[in-house]
mmCIF file of C-alpha atoms in Angstrom:
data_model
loop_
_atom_site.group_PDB
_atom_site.id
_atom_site.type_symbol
_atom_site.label_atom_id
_atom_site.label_comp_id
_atom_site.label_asym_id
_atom_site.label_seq_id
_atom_site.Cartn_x
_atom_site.Cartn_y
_atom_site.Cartn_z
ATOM 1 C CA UNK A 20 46.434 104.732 105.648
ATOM 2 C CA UNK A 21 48.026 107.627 103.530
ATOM 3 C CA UNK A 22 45.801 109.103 101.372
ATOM 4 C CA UNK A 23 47.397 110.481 97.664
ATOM 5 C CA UNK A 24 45.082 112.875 96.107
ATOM 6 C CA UNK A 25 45.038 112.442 92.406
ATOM 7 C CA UNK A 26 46.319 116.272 92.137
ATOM 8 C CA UNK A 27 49.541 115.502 93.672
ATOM 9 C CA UNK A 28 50.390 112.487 91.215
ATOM 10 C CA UNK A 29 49.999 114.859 88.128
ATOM 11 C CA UNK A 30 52.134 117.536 90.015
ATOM 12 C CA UNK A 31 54.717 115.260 90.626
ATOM 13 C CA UNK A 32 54.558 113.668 86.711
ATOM 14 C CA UNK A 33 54.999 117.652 85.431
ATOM 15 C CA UNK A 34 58.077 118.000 87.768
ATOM 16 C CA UNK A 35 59.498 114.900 86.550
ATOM 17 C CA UNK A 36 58.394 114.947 82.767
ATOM 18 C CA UNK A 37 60.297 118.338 82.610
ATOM 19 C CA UNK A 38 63.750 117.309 84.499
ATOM 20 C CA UNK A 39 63.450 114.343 81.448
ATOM 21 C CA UNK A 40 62.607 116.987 78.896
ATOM 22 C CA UNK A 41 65.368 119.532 80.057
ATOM 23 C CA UNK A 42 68.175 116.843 80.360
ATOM 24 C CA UNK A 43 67.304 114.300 77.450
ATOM 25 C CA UNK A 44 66.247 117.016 74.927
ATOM 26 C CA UNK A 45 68.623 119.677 75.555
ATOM 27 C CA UNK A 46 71.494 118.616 77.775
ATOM 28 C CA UNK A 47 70.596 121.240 80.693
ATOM 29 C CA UNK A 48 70.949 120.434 84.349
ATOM 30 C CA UNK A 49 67.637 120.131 86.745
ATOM 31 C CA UNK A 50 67.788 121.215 90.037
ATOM 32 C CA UNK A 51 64.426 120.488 91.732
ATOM 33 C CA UNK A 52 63.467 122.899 94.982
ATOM 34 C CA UNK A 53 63.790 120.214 97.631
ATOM 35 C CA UNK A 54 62.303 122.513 100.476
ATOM 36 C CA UNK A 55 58.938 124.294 100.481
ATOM 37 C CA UNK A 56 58.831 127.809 97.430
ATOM 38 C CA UNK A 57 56.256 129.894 96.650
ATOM 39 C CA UNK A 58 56.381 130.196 92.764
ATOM 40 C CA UNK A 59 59.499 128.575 91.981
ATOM 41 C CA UNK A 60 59.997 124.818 91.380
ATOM 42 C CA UNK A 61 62.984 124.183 89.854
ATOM 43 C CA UNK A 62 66.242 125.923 88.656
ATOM 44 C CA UNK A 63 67.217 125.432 85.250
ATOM 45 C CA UNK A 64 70.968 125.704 84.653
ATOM 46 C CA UNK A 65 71.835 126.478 80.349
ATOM 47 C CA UNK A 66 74.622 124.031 79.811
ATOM 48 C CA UNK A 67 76.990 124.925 76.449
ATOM 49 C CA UNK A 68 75.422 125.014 73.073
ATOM 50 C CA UNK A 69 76.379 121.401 71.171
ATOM 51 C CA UNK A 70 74.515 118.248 70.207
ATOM 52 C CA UNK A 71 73.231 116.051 72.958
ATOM 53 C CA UNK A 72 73.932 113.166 71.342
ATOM 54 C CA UNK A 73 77.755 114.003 70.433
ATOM 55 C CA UNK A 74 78.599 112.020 73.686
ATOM 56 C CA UNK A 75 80.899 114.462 74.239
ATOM 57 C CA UNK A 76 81.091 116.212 77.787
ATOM 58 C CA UNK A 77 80.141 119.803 77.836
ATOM 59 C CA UNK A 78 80.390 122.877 80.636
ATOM 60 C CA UNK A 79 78.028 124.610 82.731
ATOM 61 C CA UNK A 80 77.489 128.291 82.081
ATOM 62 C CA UNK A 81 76.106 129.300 85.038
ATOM 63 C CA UNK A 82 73.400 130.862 83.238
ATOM 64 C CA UNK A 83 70.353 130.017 85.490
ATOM 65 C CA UNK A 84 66.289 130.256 84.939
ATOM 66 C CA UNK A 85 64.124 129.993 87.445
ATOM 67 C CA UNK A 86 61.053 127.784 87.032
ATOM 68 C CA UNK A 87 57.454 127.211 88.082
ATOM 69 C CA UNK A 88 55.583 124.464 86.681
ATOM 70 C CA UNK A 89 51.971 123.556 86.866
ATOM 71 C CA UNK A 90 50.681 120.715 85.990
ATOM 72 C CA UNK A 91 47.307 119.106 84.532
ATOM 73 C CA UNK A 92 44.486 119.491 81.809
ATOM 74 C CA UNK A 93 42.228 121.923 83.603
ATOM 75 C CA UNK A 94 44.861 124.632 82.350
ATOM 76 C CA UNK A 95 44.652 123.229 78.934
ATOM 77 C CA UNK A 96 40.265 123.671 78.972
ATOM 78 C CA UNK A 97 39.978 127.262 77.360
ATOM 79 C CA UNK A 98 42.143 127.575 74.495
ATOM 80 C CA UNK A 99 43.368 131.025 73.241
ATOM 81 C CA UNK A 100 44.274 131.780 69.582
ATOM 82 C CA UNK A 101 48.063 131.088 70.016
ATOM 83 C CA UNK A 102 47.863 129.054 73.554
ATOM 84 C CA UNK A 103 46.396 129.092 76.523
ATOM 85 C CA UNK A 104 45.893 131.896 79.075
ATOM 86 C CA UNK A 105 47.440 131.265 82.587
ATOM 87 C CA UNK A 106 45.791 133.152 85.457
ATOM 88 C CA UNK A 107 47.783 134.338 88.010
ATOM 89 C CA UNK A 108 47.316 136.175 91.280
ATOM 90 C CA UNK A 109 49.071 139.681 92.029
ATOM 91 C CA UNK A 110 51.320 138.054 95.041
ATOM 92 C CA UNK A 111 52.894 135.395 92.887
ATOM 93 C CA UNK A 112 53.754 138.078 90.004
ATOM 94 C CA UNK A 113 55.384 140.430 92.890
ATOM 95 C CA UNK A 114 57.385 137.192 93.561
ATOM 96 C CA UNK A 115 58.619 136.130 90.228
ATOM 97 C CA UNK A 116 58.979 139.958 89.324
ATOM 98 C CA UNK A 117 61.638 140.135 92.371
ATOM 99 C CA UNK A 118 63.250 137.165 91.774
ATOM 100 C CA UNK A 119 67.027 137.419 91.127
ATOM 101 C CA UNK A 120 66.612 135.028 87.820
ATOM 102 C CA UNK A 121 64.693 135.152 84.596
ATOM 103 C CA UNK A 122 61.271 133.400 85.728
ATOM 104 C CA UNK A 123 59.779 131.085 83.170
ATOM 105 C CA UNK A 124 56.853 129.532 83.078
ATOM 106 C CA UNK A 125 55.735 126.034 82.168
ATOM 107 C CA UNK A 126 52.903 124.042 81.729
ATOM 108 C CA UNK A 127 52.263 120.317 81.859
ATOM 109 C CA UNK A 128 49.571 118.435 79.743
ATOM 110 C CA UNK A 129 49.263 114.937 80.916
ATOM 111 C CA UNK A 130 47.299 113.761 77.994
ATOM 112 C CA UNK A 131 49.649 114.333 75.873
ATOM 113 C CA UNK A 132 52.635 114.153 78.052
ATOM 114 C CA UNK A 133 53.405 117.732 76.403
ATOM 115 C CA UNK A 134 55.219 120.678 78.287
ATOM 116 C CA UNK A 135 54.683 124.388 77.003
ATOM 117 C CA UNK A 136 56.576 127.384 77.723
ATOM 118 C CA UNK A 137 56.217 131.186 78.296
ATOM 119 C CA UNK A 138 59.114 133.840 79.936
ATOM 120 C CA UNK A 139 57.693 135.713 82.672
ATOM 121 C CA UNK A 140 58.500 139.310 82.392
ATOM 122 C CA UNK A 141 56.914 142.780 81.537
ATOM 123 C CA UNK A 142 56.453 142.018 78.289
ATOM 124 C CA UNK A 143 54.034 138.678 78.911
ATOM 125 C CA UNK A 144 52.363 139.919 82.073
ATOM 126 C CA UNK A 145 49.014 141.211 80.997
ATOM 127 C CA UNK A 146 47.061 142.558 83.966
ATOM 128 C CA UNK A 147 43.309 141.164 84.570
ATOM 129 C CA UNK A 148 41.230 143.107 86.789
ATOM 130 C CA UNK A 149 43.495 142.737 89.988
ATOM 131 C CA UNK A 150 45.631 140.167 89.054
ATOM 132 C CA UNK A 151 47.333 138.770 85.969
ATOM 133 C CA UNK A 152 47.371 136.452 82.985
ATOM 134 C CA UNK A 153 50.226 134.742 80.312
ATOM 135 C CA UNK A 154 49.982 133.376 77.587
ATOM 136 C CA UNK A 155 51.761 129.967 77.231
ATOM 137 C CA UNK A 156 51.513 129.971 73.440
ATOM 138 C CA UNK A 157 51.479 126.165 71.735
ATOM 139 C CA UNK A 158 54.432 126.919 69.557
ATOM 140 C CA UNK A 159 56.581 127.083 72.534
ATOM 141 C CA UNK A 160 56.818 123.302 73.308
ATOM 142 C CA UNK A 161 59.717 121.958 75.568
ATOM 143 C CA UNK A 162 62.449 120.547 73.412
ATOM 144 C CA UNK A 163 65.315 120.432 72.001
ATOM 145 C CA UNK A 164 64.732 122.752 69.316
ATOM 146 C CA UNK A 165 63.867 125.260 71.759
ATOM 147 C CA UNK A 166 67.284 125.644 73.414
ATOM 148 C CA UNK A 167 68.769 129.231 72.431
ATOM 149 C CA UNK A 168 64.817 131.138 73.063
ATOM 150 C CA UNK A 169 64.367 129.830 76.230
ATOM 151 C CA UNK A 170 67.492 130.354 77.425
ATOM 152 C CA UNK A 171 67.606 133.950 76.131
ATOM 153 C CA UNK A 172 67.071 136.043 79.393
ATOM 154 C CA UNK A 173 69.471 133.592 81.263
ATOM 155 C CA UNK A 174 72.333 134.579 78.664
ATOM 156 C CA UNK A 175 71.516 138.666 78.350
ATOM 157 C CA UNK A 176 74.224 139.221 80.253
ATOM 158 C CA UNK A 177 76.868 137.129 78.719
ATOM 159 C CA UNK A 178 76.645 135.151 75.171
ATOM 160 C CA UNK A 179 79.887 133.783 74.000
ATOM 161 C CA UNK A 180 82.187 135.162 76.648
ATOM 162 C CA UNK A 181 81.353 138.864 75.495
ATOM 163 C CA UNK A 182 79.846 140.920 78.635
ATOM 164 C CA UNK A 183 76.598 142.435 77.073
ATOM 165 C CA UNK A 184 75.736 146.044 78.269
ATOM 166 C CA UNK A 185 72.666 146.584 80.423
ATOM 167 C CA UNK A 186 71.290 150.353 79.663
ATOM 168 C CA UNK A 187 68.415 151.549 81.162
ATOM 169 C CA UNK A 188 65.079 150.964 79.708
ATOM 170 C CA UNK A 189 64.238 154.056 78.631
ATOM 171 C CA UNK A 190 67.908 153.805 76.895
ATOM 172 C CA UNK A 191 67.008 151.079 75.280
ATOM 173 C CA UNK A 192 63.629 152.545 73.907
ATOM 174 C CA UNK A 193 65.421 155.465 72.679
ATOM 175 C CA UNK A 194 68.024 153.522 70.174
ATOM 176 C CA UNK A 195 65.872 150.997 69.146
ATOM 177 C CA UNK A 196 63.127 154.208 68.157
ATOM 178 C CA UNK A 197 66.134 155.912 66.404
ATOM 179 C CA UNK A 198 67.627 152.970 64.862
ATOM 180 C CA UNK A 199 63.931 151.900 63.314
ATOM 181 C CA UNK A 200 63.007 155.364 62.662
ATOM 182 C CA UNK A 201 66.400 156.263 60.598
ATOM 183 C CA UNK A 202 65.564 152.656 58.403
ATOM 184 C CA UNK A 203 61.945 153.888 57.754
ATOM 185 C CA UNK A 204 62.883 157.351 56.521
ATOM 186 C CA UNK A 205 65.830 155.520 54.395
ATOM 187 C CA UNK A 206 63.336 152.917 53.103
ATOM 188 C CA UNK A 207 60.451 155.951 52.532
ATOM 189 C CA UNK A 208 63.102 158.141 50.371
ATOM 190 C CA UNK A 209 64.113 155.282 48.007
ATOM 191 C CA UNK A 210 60.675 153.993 47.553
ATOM 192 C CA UNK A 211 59.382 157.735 47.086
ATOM 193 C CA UNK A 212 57.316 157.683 49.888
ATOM 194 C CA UNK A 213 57.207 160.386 53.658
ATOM 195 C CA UNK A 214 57.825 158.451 56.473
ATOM 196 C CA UNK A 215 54.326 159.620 57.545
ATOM 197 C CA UNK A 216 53.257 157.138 54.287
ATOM 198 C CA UNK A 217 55.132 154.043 55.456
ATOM 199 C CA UNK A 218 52.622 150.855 55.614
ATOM 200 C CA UNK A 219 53.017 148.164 58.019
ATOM 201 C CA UNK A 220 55.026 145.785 55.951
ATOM 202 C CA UNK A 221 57.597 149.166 55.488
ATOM 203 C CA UNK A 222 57.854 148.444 59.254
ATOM 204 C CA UNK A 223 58.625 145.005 58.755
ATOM 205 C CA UNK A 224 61.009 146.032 55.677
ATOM 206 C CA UNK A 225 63.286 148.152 57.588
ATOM 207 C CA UNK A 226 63.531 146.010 60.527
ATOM 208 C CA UNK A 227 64.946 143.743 58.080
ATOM 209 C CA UNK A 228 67.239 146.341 56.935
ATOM 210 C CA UNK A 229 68.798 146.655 60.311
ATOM 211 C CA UNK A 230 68.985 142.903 61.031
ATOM 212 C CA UNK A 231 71.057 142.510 57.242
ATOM 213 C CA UNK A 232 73.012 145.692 58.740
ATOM 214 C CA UNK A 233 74.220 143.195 61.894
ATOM 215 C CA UNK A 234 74.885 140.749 60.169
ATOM 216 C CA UNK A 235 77.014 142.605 57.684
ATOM 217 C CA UNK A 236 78.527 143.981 60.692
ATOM 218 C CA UNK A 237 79.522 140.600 62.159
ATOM 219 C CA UNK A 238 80.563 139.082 59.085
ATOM 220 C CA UNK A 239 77.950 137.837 57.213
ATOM 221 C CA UNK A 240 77.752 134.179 58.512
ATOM 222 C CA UNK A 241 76.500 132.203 56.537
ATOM 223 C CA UNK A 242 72.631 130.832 57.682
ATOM 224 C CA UNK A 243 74.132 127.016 58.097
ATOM 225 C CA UNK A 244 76.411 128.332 60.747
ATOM 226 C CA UNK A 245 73.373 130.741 62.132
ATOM 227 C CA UNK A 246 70.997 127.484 61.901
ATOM 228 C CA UNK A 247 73.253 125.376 64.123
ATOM 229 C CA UNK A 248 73.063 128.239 67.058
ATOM 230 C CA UNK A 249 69.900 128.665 67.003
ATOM 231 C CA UNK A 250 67.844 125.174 65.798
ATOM 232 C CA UNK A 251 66.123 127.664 62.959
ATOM 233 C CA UNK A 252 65.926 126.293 59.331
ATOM 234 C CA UNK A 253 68.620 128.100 56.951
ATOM 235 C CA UNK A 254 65.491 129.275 55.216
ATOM 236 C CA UNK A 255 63.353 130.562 57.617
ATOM 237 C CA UNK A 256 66.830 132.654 58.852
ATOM 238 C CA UNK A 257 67.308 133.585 55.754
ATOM 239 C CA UNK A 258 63.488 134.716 55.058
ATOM 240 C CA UNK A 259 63.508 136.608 58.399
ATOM 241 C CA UNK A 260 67.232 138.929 56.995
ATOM 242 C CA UNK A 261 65.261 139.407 54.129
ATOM 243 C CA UNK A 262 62.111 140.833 55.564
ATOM 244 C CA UNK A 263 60.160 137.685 53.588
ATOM 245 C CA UNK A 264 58.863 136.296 56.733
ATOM 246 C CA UNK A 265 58.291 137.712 60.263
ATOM 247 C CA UNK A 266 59.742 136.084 62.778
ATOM 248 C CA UNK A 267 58.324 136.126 66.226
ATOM 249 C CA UNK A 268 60.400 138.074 69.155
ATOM 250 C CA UNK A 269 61.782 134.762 70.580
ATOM 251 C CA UNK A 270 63.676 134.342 67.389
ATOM 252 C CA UNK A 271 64.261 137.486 66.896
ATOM 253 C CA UNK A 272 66.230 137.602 70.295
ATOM 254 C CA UNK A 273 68.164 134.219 69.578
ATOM 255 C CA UNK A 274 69.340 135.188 66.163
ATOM 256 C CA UNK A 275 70.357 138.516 67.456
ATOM 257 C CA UNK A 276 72.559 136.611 70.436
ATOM 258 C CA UNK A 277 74.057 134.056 67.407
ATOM 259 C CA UNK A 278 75.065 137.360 65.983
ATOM 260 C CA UNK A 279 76.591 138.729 68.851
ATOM 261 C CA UNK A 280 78.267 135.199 69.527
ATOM 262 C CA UNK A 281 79.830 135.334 66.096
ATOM 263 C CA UNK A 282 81.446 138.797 66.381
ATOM 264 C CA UNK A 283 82.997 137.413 69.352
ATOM 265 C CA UNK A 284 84.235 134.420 67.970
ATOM 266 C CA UNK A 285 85.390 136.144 64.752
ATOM 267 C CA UNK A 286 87.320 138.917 67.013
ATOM 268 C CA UNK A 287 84.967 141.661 65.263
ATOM 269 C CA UNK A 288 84.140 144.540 67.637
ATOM 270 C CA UNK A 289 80.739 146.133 67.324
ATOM 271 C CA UNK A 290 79.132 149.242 68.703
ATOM 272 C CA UNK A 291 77.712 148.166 72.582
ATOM 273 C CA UNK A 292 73.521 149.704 71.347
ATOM 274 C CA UNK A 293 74.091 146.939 68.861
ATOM 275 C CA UNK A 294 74.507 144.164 71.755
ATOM 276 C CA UNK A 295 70.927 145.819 73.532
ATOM 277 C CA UNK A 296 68.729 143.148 73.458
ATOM 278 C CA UNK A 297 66.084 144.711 74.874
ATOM 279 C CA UNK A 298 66.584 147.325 71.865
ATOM 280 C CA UNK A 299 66.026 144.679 69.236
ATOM 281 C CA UNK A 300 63.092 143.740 70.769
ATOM 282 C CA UNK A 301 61.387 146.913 71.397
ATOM 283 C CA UNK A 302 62.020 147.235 67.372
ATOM 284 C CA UNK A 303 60.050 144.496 66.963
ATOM 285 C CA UNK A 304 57.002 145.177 68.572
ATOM 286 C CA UNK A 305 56.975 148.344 67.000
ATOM 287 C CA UNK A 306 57.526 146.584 63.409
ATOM 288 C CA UNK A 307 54.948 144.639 64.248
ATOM 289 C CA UNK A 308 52.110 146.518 65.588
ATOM 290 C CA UNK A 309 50.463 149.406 64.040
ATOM 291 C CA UNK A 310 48.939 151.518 67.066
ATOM 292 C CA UNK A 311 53.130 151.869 68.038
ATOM 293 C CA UNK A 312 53.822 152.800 64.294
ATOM 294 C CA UNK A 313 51.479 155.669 64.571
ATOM 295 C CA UNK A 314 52.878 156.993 67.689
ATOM 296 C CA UNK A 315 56.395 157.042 65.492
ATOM 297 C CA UNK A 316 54.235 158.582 62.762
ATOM 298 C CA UNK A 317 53.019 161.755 64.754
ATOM 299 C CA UNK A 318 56.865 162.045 66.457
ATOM 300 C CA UNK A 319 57.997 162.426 62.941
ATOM 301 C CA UNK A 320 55.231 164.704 61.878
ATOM 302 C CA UNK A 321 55.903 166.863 64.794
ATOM 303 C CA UNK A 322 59.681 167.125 64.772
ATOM 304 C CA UNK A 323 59.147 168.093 60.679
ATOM 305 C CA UNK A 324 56.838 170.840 61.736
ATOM 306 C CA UNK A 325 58.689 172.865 64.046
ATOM 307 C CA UNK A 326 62.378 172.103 61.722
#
């Protein structure tokens, strides 16, 4: 008599509650690994931006994700602030980190019949001792308003048909420092302030200021138009261009790729640092976290001194 351990039906419900997630909610395909992996269940493959219910057909991108899924309440028992904290052991991470997709994470509750989502990447890996943990936060919930921040890594490369430049990282660091540090010392002068003054919610101010400045740059769209790209409210996209409300680096990332998108779409070239991803989101963690603002602080006290 075959014996099915209880483990292996909730492992096979997450596998199959996500292919129904990923193709019902947001018109994706769902290729399940059919032979043995190590880390990776699934690819994901980001199928053209438009309603799922339009009926109408719609084309592959080739824009893949790879996926691993795990499944079952024990990794819902110890709740974090945002989410939950998935452990992980150093020879998976060495795995996903080599893998020749974006790696995403995702996490089955069977209670609720819920699936939550994290990207896997340098950013979300937070070493523990010897090995790892991510946070999976609870915002992040597979669906189909979800469709243009989970698929962000798999469309870095291309969004709208325009190739997207891949600098280094330590390129990347370097605009996205000047670009935020030029906005803070504009932002400083007007408001009668040294940069070495600037509060946090200056940070948040002139990160603002260099969103608007895209946007200006790709046409001004209006927020209906940016809305319908992303699956953001018109207000909250219009809260986050005004520095009103801070959005969190998933969004930040999407509305940044809508941009892009429309400069393509409306034939308007822009500079390639503009197109840096990575660069946007490097001046958001520094916009939003105070121990990086002070390391901009003392560069700007130091290159004042010896001017």
């Amino acid at each position: 008599m075959t014996i099915v351990p209880p483990t292996h039906l909730v492992d096979r419900a997450g596998v199959s509650w996500t292919a129904y997630l990923v193709t019902t909610q947001l018109g994706w395909l769902f290729r399940e690994q059919e032979t043995s992996d190590i880390g990776i269940d699934a690819q994901i493959e980001v199928v053209e931006e438009m309603s799922v219910s339009s009926g109408r057909s719609r084309r592959g991108t080739g824009h893949l994700l790879a996926v691993q899924i795990k499944s079952g309440a024990s990794h819902f028992a110890a709740p974090a602030d945002r989410g939950w904290w998935f452990y992980c052991d150093a020879a998976h991470v060495a795995y996903w980190r080599n893998h020749s997709l974006p790696v995403v994470l995702m996490l089955f509750d069977p209670e609720s019949e819920l699936v939550f989502w994290q990207h896997v990447n340098g950013e979300t890996l937070i070493p523990a001792g010897k090995n790892y943990k991510v946070l999976v936060p609870h915002e992040q919930r597979l669906g189909a308003s979800c469709g243009m921040e989970l698929g962000a890594p798999a469309r870095r490369r291309a969004v709208g048909g325009v190739m997207i430049p891949n600098p280094s990282r330590g390129s990347s660091v370097r605009q996205a420092d000047y670009e935020l540090a030029s906005a803070i010392d504009l932002l400083a002068v007007a408001m009668g302030k040294t940069v070495d003054e600037a509060e946090p919610r200056d940070f948040i101010l002139a990160f603002a200021s260099r969103l608007r400045a895209l946007h200006r740059r790709v046409g001004a769209p209006g927020c209906d138009l940016l809305a319908a790209k992303t699956g953001y409210q018109p207000s909250q996209i219009s809260r986050y261009l005004n520095g009103t409300a801070r959005p969190r680096r998933g969004r930040v990332v999407a509305i940044v790729q809508a941009l892009i998108e429309c400069s393509h779409e409306n034939e308007i070239k822009i500079p390639g640092h503009l197109m840096d991803v990575r660069a946007w989101e490097r001046m958001w963690r520094v916009a939003n976290r105070p121990g990086m603002q002070k390391v901009m602080k003392s560069r700007a006290r130091k290159g004042a001194s010896s001017s």
